[in-house]
Coordinates of C-alpha atoms in Angstrom, one line a residue:
M241 CA -161.5 25.4 -126.6
T242 CA -164.4 23.3 -125.4
D243 CA -164.7 22.4 -121.7
R244 CA -164.2 18.7 -122.5
F245 CA -161.0 19.5 -124.5
L246 CA -159.7 21.6 -121.7
A247 CA -160.3 18.7 -119.2
A248 CA -158.6 16.2 -121.5
L249 CA -155.6 18.5 -121.9
F250 CA -154.9 20.0 -118.6
G251 CA -156.6 17.7 -116.1
C252 CA -155.2 14.3 -116.9
T253 CA -152.0 14.2 -114.9
F254 CA -153.3 15.9 -111.8
V255 CA -156.3 13.6 -111.6
A256 CA -154.3 10.5 -112.2
A257 CA -151.8 11.3 -109.5
S258 CA -154.6 12.1 -107.0
A259 CA -156.5 9.0 -107.7
A260 CA -153.7 6.5 -107.9
Q261 CA -151.8 7.6 -104.7
S262 CA -150.0 4.2 -104.5
L263 CA -148.3 4.9 -107.9
P264 CA -145.0 6.8 -108.0
E265 CA -145.5 10.4 -109.1
S266 CA -143.5 11.8 -112.0
P267 CA -141.0 14.5 -111.1
P268 CA -142.3 18.0 -111.8
R269 CA -141.2 19.6 -115.0
A270 CA -141.4 23.3 -114.0
P271 CA -139.9 25.8 -116.5
I272 CA -137.3 28.2 -115.2
G273 CA -138.7 31.2 -113.4
I274 CA -142.2 29.6 -113.1
E275 CA -142.5 30.7 -109.4
S276 CA -142.6 34.4 -110.4
G277 CA -145.0 33.7 -113.2
V278 CA -147.4 31.8 -110.9
E279 CA -147.2 34.6 -108.2
R280 CA -147.9 37.3 -110.8
L281 CA -150.8 35.4 -112.4
D282 CA -152.3 34.5 -109.0
A283 CA -152.2 38.1 -107.9
A284 CA -153.6 39.3 -111.2
L285 CA -156.5 36.8 -111.0
R286 CA -157.4 37.8 -107.5
D287 CA -157.3 41.5 -108.3
S288 CA -159.5 40.9 -111.3
V289 CA -162.3 38.8 -109.8
L290 CA -162.5 40.6 -106.5
V291 CA -163.5 43.9 -108.1
R292 CA -166.1 42.4 -110.5
D293 CA -169.6 41.2 -110.0
D294 CA -170.2 38.9 -113.0
A295 CA -171.1 35.2 -112.4
R296 CA -167.6 33.8 -113.2
A297 CA -165.8 36.3 -111.1
R298 CA -168.1 35.6 -108.1
F299 CA -167.6 31.9 -108.5
I300 CA -163.8 32.2 -108.5
A301 CA -164.0 34.6 -105.6
A302 CA -165.9 31.9 -103.8
Q303 CA -163.0 29.5 -104.3
F304 CA -160.6 32.0 -102.7
A305 CA -163.0 32.4 -99.8
R306 CA -163.1 28.8 -98.7
T307 CA -161.7 29.7 -95.3
D308 CA -164.7 32.0 -94.8
P309 CA -167.7 29.7 -95.1
E310 CA -170.2 32.6 -95.1
A311 CA -168.4 34.4 -97.9
H312 CA -167.9 31.2 -99.8
V313 CA -171.6 30.3 -99.9
R314 CA -172.6 33.9 -100.5
D315 CA -170.4 34.2 -103.5
L316 CA -171.6 30.9 -104.9
A317 CA -175.2 32.0 -104.5
A318 CA -174.4 35.2 -106.3
A319 CA -172.8 33.4 -109.2
F320 CA -175.8 31.1 -109.5
A321 CA -178.2 34.0 -109.3
R322 CA -176.4 35.8 -112.2
E323 CA -176.1 32.7 -114.4
P324 CA -178.6 30.1 -113.3
R325 CA -178.2 27.9 -116.4
E326 CA -174.6 27.1 -115.6
M327 CA -174.7 23.7 -113.9
L328 CA -171.2 24.3 -112.3
Y329 CA -172.7 27.0 -110.1
L330 CA -175.7 25.0 -109.1
A331 CA -173.7 21.9 -108.4
S332 CA -171.1 23.9 -106.4
L333 CA -173.8 25.7 -104.3
A334 CA -175.6 22.4 -103.7
S335 CA -172.4 20.7 -102.5
A336 CA -171.4 23.7 -100.3
C337 CA -174.8 23.6 -98.7
M338 CA -174.2 19.9 -97.8
E339 CA -171.4 21.0 -95.4
R340 CA -172.6 21.1 -91.8
T341 CA -172.6 24.5 -90.2
L342 CA -174.4 26.1 -87.2
P343 CA -176.3 28.1 -87.9
V344 CA -177.3 27.0 -91.4
R345 CA -176.3 29.6 -94.0
P346 CA -179.2 31.8 -95.0
E347 CA -178.7 30.9 -98.7
C348 CA -178.9 27.2 -97.8
A349 CA -181.9 27.6 -95.5
T350 CA -184.2 29.3 -98.0
T351 CA -183.7 27.1 -101.0
D352 CA -183.1 23.3 -101.5
Y353 CA -180.4 23.6 -104.1
L354 CA -179.6 19.8 -104.0
S355 CA -183.2 18.8 -104.9
Q356 CA -183.1 21.5 -107.6
W357 CA -179.9 20.0 -109.0
S358 CA -181.4 16.5 -109.1
F359 CA -184.5 17.8 -110.8
R360 CA -182.6 19.8 -113.5
D361 CA -179.8 17.2 -113.9
G362 CA -181.8 14.0 -113.3
D363 CA -179.7 11.7 -115.5
N364 CA -176.5 12.6 -113.5
A365 CA -175.8 10.2 -110.6
V366 CA -173.9 12.8 -108.5
P367 CA -176.9 14.7 -107.1
W368 CA -178.6 11.4 -106.3
L369 CA -175.6 10.2 -104.3
L370 CA -175.6 13.5 -102.4
L371 CA -179.3 13.1 -101.7
A372 CA -178.5 9.6 -100.4
E373 CA -175.9 11.0 -98.1
R374 CA -178.3 13.6 -96.8
A375 CA -180.8 10.8 -96.1
R376 CA -178.1 8.9 -94.3
R377 CA -177.4 11.8 -92.0
R378 CA -181.1 12.0 -91.1
N379 CA -181.0 8.2 -90.4
D380 CA -183.6 7.7 -93.2
L381 CA -182.0 4.5 -94.5
A382 CA -184.9 3.5 -96.8
T383 CA -184.7 6.8 -98.6
M384 CA -180.9 6.5 -98.7
A385 CA -181.0 3.1 -100.4
A386 CA -183.6 4.4 -102.9
H387 CA -181.4 7.3 -103.9
V388 CA -178.4 5.0 -104.3
N389 CA -180.5 2.7 -106.5
K390 CA -181.6 5.7 -108.5
A391 CA -178.0 6.8 -108.9
A392 CA -177.0 3.4 -110.2
Q393 CA -179.6 3.7 -113.0
Q394 CA -178.3 7.0 -114.4
P395 CA -176.1 7.2 -117.6
R396 CA -173.8 9.9 -116.3
Y397 CA -171.5 10.8 -113.4
D398 CA -170.4 14.4 -113.9
E399 CA -169.0 16.6 -111.1
Y400 CA -168.5 19.4 -113.6
W401 CA -164.8 19.5 -112.9
S402 CA -164.1 20.4 -116.5
H403 CA -166.4 23.4 -116.2
M404 CA -164.4 24.6 -113.2
L405 CA -161.2 24.1 -115.1
A406 CA -162.6 26.1 -118.1
A407 CA -163.7 28.9 -115.8
Y408 CA -160.1 29.3 -114.4
W409 CA -158.6 29.1 -117.9
K410 CA -160.9 31.7 -119.3
E411 CA -159.8 34.1 -116.6
L412 CA -156.1 33.2 -116.6
E413 CA -155.4 33.0 -120.4
P414 CA -156.0 36.8 -121.0
L415 CA -153.7 37.6 -118.1
A416 CA -150.8 35.6 -119.4
R417 CA -147.9 37.4 -120.9
P418 CA -146.0 36.0 -123.8
G419 CA -144.4 32.7 -122.8
E420 CA -146.7 32.3 -119.8
R421 CA -149.6 30.3 -121.4
G422 CA -148.2 27.0 -120.1
T423 CA -147.9 28.5 -116.6
A424 CA -151.4 29.8 -116.8
A425 CA -152.7 26.3 -117.9
M426 CA -150.8 24.7 -115.0
L427 CA -152.2 27.2 -112.5
A428 CA -155.8 26.6 -113.8
R429 CA -155.3 22.9 -113.3
L430 CA -154.0 23.4 -109.8
Y431 CA -156.8 25.7 -108.8
A432 CA -159.4 23.4 -110.2
G433 CA -157.9 20.4 -108.6
S434 CA -157.7 21.9 -105.1
K435 CA -161.3 21.0 -104.3
P436 CA -163.7 18.8 -106.2
V437 CA -167.2 20.2 -106.9
A438 CA -168.8 17.2 -105.2
M439 CA -167.4 15.4 -102.2
D440 CA -166.3 11.8 -102.6
S441 CA -167.1 11.1 -98.9
P442 CA -170.8 10.4 -99.6
I443 CA -169.8 7.4 -101.6
L444 CA -167.6 6.1 -98.8
A445 CA -170.3 6.7 -96.1
V446 CA -173.3 5.5 -98.0
C447 CA -171.6 2.5 -99.6
A448 CA -169.4 1.6 -96.5
A449 CA -168.3 -2.0 -96.3
G450 CA -170.4 -2.7 -93.2
R451 CA -173.5 -1.3 -94.8
M452 CA -173.1 -3.3 -98.0
A453 CA -172.4 -6.5 -96.0
A454 CA -175.6 -6.1 -94.0
D455 CA -177.8 -5.1 -96.9
E456 CA -177.7 -7.2 -100.1
A457 CA -179.8 -4.8 -102.1
L458 CA -177.6 -1.9 -101.1
R459 CA -174.5 -3.9 -102.1
V460 CA -175.9 -4.5 -105.6
S461 CA -176.9 -0.8 -106.0
C462 CA -173.5 0.4 -104.8
G463 CA -171.8 -2.0 -107.2
G464 CA -174.0 -0.6 -110.0
V465 CA -172.9 2.9 -109.1
G466 CA -169.3 1.8 -109.1
K467 CA -169.5 0.2 -112.5
M468 CA -171.3 3.2 -114.0
M469 CA -168.7 5.5 -112.5
A470 CA -165.8 3.4 -113.8
Q471 CA -167.2 3.3 -117.3
R472 CA -168.7 6.7 -117.7
G473 CA -167.3 9.0 -115.0
S474 CA -166.5 12.4 -116.4
S475 CA -163.0 12.4 -114.9
F476 CA -160.2 9.9 -114.4
L477 CA -160.6 10.3 -110.7
A478 CA -164.3 9.4 -110.9
R479 CA -163.4 6.3 -112.9
V480 CA -160.8 5.2 -110.4
L481 CA -163.2 5.8 -107.5
G482 CA -165.8 3.8 -109.3
A483 CA -163.4 0.9 -109.9
G484 CA -162.6 0.9 -106.2
L485 CA -166.3 0.9 -105.3
T486 CA -167.0 -1.9 -107.7
E487 CA -164.2 -3.9 -106.2
R488 CA -165.4 -3.3 -102.6
S489 CA -168.9 -4.5 -103.5
M490 CA -167.6 -7.8 -104.8
S491 CA -167.0 -11.0 -102.9
A492 CA -163.5 -11.7 -101.7
S493 CA -162.9 -14.5 -104.3
V494 CA -163.6 -12.0 -107.1
R495 CA -162.0 -9.0 -105.6
G496 CA -158.3 -10.1 -105.8
P497 CA -158.3 -10.8 -109.6
V498 CA -160.1 -7.5 -110.3
A499 CA -157.5 -5.5 -108.3
R500 CA -154.6 -7.3 -110.0
D501 CA -156.1 -6.5 -113.4
A502 CA -156.7 -2.9 -112.6
D503 CA -153.2 -1.9 -111.3
P504 CA -151.4 -2.3 -114.7
L505 CA -154.2 -0.3 -116.4
L506 CA -153.7 2.6 -113.9
R507 CA -150.0 2.6 -114.5
Q508 CA -150.5 2.7 -118.3
L509 CA -153.0 5.6 -117.9
Q510 CA -150.6 7.5 -115.7
V511 CA -147.9 7.3 -118.3
R512 CA -150.2 8.3 -121.1
C513 CA -151.5 11.3 -119.0
G514 CA -147.9 12.4 -118.3
D515 CA -147.0 12.3 -122.0
L516 CA -150.1 14.2 -122.9
D517 CA -149.5 16.8 -120.3
A518 CA -145.9 17.4 -121.5
Q519 CA -147.1 17.7 -125.1
V520 CA -149.8 20.3 -124.2
S521 CA -147.3 22.4 -122.1
R522 CA -145.0 22.5 -125.1
G523 CA -147.8 23.3 -127.5
L524 CA -149.2 26.2 -125.4
E525 CA -145.8 27.9 -125.5
S526 CA -145.1 27.3 -129.2

């Protein structure tokens, strides 16, 4: 299966529920005995990746080490060093190095992974928004605004969530026993959904309502970012965040009708995602 196919199949319901928190969540449809299957697969996955040194194993080990920032960044750097062409590893490492720590992690101090990401993935708005957030933290508002404007001009918004989902699935599928492929798919989705590759907080900070109200050019740029995300975001969550940003960048007279039009669409998408998720779960076990 391709990464995009995996994202469409396994990610839809989770992302819809996360993004549309005001909408009622569907009751879980857990098969009988799923808890034991989840526990077994989780233990098997940890046992597998923690004794290997290949790129994917080190990347997943980094996800299990989130409570240990040093180990988390160290494993991400190791994954990227072993497979530098995989954008998931570069994006994850760049995002991890955005987190404020004292002292700065050695891996983050020696290389500017975020600038490297923006150079290699220049038509992707995500690294430009992270660069804008970094400039904001340094109180360099002119550079911040320039990076937001740059992000608004890009044709893509890709957090590489589908790549993360695929990484988990490629590890879990071989570990699944007969009748457990649906459980493995669900577990891959839960793992991948526990932490996005790129933070959504930069958008909230850089395109805060107060900033947009005080800076017309920034308001226009943030609106452009929101529109691009809503139309071309690589996940449903990105599209909903983009729709919200677009709405916040509008005047009050326009904002109300936009919100009223968007709510039924979100509900329709949630229903469609739920139906697709159920079909895939049945198909995996057939």
